[in-house]
mmCIF file of C-alpha atoms in Angstrom:
data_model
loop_
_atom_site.group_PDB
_atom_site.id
_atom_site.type_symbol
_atom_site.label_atom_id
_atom_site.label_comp_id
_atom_site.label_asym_id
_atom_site.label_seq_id
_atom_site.Cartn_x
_atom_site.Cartn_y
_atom_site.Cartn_z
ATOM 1 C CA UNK X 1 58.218 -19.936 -15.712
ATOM 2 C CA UNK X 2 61.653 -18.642 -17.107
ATOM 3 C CA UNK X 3 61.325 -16.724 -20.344
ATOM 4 C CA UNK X 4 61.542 -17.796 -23.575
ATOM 5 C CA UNK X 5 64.694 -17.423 -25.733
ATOM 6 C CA UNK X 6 64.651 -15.603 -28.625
ATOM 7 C CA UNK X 7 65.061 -17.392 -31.521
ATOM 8 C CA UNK X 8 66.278 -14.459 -34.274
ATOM 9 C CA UNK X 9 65.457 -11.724 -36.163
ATOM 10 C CA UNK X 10 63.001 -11.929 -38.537
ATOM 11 C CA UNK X 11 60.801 -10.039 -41.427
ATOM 12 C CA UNK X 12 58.118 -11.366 -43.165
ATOM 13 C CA UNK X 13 55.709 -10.958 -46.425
ATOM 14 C CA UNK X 14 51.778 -12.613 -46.698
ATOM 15 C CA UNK X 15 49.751 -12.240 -48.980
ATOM 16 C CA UNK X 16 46.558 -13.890 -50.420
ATOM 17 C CA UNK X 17 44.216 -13.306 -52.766
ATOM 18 C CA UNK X 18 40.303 -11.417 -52.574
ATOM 19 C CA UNK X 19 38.178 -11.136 -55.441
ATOM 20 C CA UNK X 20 41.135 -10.629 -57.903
ATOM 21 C CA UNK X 21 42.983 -8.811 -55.747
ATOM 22 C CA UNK X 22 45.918 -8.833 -53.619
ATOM 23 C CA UNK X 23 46.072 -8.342 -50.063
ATOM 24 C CA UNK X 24 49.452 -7.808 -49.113
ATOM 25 C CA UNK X 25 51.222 -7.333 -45.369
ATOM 26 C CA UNK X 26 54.677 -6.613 -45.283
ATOM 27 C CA UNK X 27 57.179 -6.139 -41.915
ATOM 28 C CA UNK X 28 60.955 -4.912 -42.736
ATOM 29 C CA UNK X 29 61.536 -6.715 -38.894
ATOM 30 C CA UNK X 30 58.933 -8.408 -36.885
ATOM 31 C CA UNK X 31 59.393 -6.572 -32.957
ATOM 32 C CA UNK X 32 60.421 -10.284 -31.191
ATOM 33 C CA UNK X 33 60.331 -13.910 -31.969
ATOM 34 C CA UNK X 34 60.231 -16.341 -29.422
ATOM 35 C CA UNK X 35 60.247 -20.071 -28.960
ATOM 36 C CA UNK X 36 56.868 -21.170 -27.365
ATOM 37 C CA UNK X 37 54.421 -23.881 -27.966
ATOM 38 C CA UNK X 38 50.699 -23.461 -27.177
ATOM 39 C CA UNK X 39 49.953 -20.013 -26.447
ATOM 40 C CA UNK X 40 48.127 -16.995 -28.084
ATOM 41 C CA UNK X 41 50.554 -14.300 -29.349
ATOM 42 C CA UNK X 42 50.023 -11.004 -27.189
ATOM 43 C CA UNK X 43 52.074 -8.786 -29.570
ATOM 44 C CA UNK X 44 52.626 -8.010 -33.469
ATOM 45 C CA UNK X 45 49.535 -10.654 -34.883
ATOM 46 C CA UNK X 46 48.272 -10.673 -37.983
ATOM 47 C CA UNK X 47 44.616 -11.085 -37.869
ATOM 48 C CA UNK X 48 42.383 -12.035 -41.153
ATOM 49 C CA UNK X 49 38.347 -11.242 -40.393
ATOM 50 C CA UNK X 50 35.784 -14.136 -41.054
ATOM 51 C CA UNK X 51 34.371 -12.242 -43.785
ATOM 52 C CA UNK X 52 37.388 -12.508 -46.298
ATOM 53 C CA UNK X 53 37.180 -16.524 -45.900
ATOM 54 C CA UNK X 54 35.488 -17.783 -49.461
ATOM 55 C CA UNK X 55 33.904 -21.098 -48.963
ATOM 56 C CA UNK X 56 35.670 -21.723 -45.691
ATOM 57 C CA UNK X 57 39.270 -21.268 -47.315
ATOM 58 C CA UNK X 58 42.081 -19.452 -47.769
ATOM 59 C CA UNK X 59 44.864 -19.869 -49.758
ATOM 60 C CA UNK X 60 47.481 -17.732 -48.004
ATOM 61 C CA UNK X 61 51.788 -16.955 -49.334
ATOM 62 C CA UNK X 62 53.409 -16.402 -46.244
ATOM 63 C CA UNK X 63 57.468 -15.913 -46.635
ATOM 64 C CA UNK X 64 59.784 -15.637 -43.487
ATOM 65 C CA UNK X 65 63.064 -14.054 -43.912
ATOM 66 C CA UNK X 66 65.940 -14.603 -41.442
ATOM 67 C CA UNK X 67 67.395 -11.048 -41.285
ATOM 68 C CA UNK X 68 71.297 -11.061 -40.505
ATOM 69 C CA UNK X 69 72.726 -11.109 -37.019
ATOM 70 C CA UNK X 70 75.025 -7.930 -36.172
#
């Protein structure tokens, strides 16, 4: 299969709370975004272990940012 276009540059912020505190990920310019549907990332993932899930749920703040196009 042909590969995907790239779709922009892009930075991001998440962040989500744990017993009163907050857990905070930041990226000035995330490496590559592409347009795909239905597969696993291989690059740049966030991953959030089992263990910080309370009660099954978590209540996450994620912000994209469309960084300008030079």
């Amino acid at each position: 299969a042909p590969p995907a276009p790239e779709v922009g540059r892009f930075s991001y912020h998440l962040s989500y709370p744990v017993d009163g505190h907050t857990m905070t990920y930041e990226s000035p310019e995330v490496k590559r975004i592409l347009e795909v549907s239905f597969q696993t990332p291989e690059d740049n993932v966030v991953l959030i272990p089992n263990n910080l899930l309370r009660d099954e749920l978590l209540e996450m703040n994620l912000c994209i940012k469309k960084l300008n196009q030079e």
